Structure formats: C-alpha cells, structure tokens
Amino acid sequence: MRKGVTVWFTGLSGAGKTTISKMVESSLRKSDLKVEVLDGDAVRQHLTSDLGFSKADRQKNIERVAFVSKLLARNGVITLASFITPYKEMRDFCRREIGSYVEIYVKCPLEECIRRDVKGLYKKALDGEIQQFTGISDPFEEPDRPELVLDTTEDSKEICAAKVLDYLIRHSYISGCRP
Ligand code: ADX
C-alpha cells in the first residue's frame, strides 16, 4: 500500500488554503489516488462544533484533526487539511503526531486578506463584532520551517496547486498526476 501523507495548509483566513486544496484534490482524484479533504469551516460544523476560537479551543480543534489525519495516513490516504493553525506549537504538534506531514504556508499579506474579505468576516472583526479574529485581534505566528510557501498574491491558484503536486511527486508521495 502506498504511504499516506497529510498535506497541512496553514495561513490566514482568506489566504487561499481551501481554494488551492480543492484544486489539488481534483487533480489527485483524476489520478485515482485516495484523497480526503479536512477543511476548517466544514470540520467546525461537524467534528468540532463544540469549539470556539480561544487558544485552548483552537488547540483542541487541531488535535482532533491531527488524530483523524493520522488514521487516514495509516490507511494510505492523502489528506489535505486546511486550517489557520495560527500557533507554532500547534503546527509542531501536528508534525510530531502525524509523522508523514507536509506543511504548506499559504502566504498572503493581512491587508490583501482584508481587501478580499471573501466571507465578510474581516469587516466584522474590524468593527468589533467578532472577537479573537486571527490577524485582527488574535495572533498568527508565521511558519518558520514549512516544506513549501505559496504566495497567493504572486502566483495564480493553478500555479500554486501545481507547486503542491510537484512537491508530492519530487518527494515520492505520488508518482505522477494530471493537473
Ligand atoms: S484554527 O485557528 O482552529 O486553525 P480554523 O481553520 O479551524 O481555525 O477555522 C477558521 C475559519 O473559521 C475561518 O476561515 C473563518 O471562516 C472562521 N472564523 C470564525 N471566527 C473566527 C475567528 N475568531 N478567528 C479565525 N477564524 C474564524
């Protein structure tokens, strides 16, 4: 059985984590690879709906996802996990716990995320309607040793997805893949 891997997308809300992971997912599926997507907004509606955004709750959120990712990896699945994962200690936990772990920093300046404001949450956070919002009233510690950095202000989503696939091929997680 092929070795599973967790591709962990970290970055600010609106940076492009979900968009890129969906593109990677579709390419992997076309190549008949076993793939699963775990995404912050969806996971928080189901697996972690009891949790909020305090540091302790974010920690629990990430711990549960890491646990599921580990089970999937054990069964040869490529898991694409998209979570802000704002604290270094959380990402270090994932790396230790999951083992087969590729960290991808989806980089986008805060000003650009605020400009995009896809979900309208930055406006609410800036207006004080949402507390503890990452980048506004809660920290985001930049990753210091990600396997890959994707800059979504420089590269298109297609190029970003291609860079992820290329990384997975070069490190023998997959043998090839159609874009
Ligand atoms: S994490 O910090 O625990 O990794 P996660 O990725 O699951 O966060 O959830 C982030 C998503 O929840 C955001 O993209 C946004 O849609 C929503 N959200 C709601 N409130 C907040 C908040 N206070 N901080 C960050 N994201 C929030």
Short mmCIF file of C-alpha atoms in Angstrom, two decimals, residues 41-113:
data_model
loop_
_atom_site.label_atom_id
_atom_site.label_comp_id
_atom_site.label_asym_id
_atom_site.label_seq_id
_atom_site.Cartn_x
_atom_site.Cartn_y
_atom_site.Cartn_z
CA ASP A 41 -15.18 25.65 8.10
CA ALA A 42 -16.63 22.17 7.36
CA VAL A 43 -14.88 20.39 10.22
CA ARG A 44 -16.05 23.06 12.65
CA GLN A 45 -19.67 22.34 11.63
CA HIS A 46 -19.32 18.66 12.46
CA LEU A 47 -16.34 17.23 14.31
CA THR A 48 -15.55 20.33 16.38
CA SER A 49 -18.85 22.24 16.50
CA ASP A 50 -18.49 22.49 20.29
CA LEU A 51 -15.35 24.62 19.95
CA GLY A 52 -14.76 28.35 19.56
CA PHE A 53 -11.64 30.37 18.81
CA SER A 54 -9.85 30.73 22.14
CA LYS A 55 -6.31 29.39 22.08
CA ALA A 56 -7.39 26.29 24.02
CA ASP A 57 -10.29 25.60 21.64
CA ARG A 58 -8.15 26.09 18.54
CA GLN A 59 -5.69 23.65 20.11
CA LYS A 60 -8.44 21.04 20.60
CA ASN A 61 -9.69 21.61 17.06
CA ILE A 62 -6.24 20.95 15.64
CA GLU A 63 -5.62 17.96 17.95
CA ARG A 64 -8.79 16.24 16.73
CA VAL A 65 -7.95 16.88 13.11
CA ALA A 66 -4.41 15.62 13.63
CA PHE A 67 -5.83 12.44 15.14
CA VAL A 68 -8.11 11.85 12.12
CA SER A 69 -5.30 12.71 9.69
CA LYS A 70 -3.07 10.17 11.35
CA LEU A 71 -5.69 7.42 10.96
CA LEU A 72 -6.15 8.30 7.31
CA ALA A 73 -2.41 8.41 6.62
CA ARG A 74 -2.10 4.96 8.22
CA ASN A 75 -4.52 3.73 5.56
CA GLY A 76 -2.65 5.20 2.63
CA VAL A 77 -4.85 8.26 2.20
CA ILE A 78 -3.55 11.65 1.10
CA THR A 79 -5.23 14.10 3.47
CA LEU A 80 -5.50 17.75 2.53
CA ALA A 81 -6.04 19.68 5.77
CA SER A 82 -6.78 23.41 5.64
CA PHE A 83 -6.76 25.15 8.99
CA ILE A 84 -5.43 28.54 10.02
CA THR A 85 -3.31 26.76 12.66
CA PRO A 86 -2.07 30.10 13.96
CA TYR A 87 0.35 28.90 16.64
CA LYS A 88 3.76 27.38 16.05
CA GLU A 89 3.24 24.89 18.89
CA MET A 90 0.10 23.56 17.16
CA ARG A 91 1.95 23.01 13.89
CA ASP A 92 4.85 21.38 15.74
CA PHE A 93 2.31 19.11 17.44
CA CYS A 94 0.90 18.09 14.03
CA ARG A 95 4.37 17.40 12.67
CA ARG A 96 5.24 15.18 15.66
CA GLU A 97 1.88 13.48 15.91
CA ILE A 98 1.14 12.81 12.24
CA GLY A 99 4.68 11.95 11.16
CA SER A 100 4.04 11.86 7.42
CA TYR A 101 3.38 15.60 7.33
CA VAL A 102 3.99 18.27 4.71
CA GLU A 103 3.44 21.81 5.91
CA ILE A 104 2.43 24.37 3.32
CA TYR A 105 2.28 28.02 4.23
CA VAL A 106 -0.34 29.75 2.10
CA LYS A 107 1.07 33.23 2.35
CA CYS A 108 -0.95 36.37 1.77
CA PRO A 109 -0.49 39.74 3.48
CA LEU A 110 -3.18 40.63 6.01
CA GLU A 111 -4.06 43.80 4.01
CA GLU A 112 -4.84 41.64 0.96
CA CYS A 113 -6.98 39.21 3.01
#
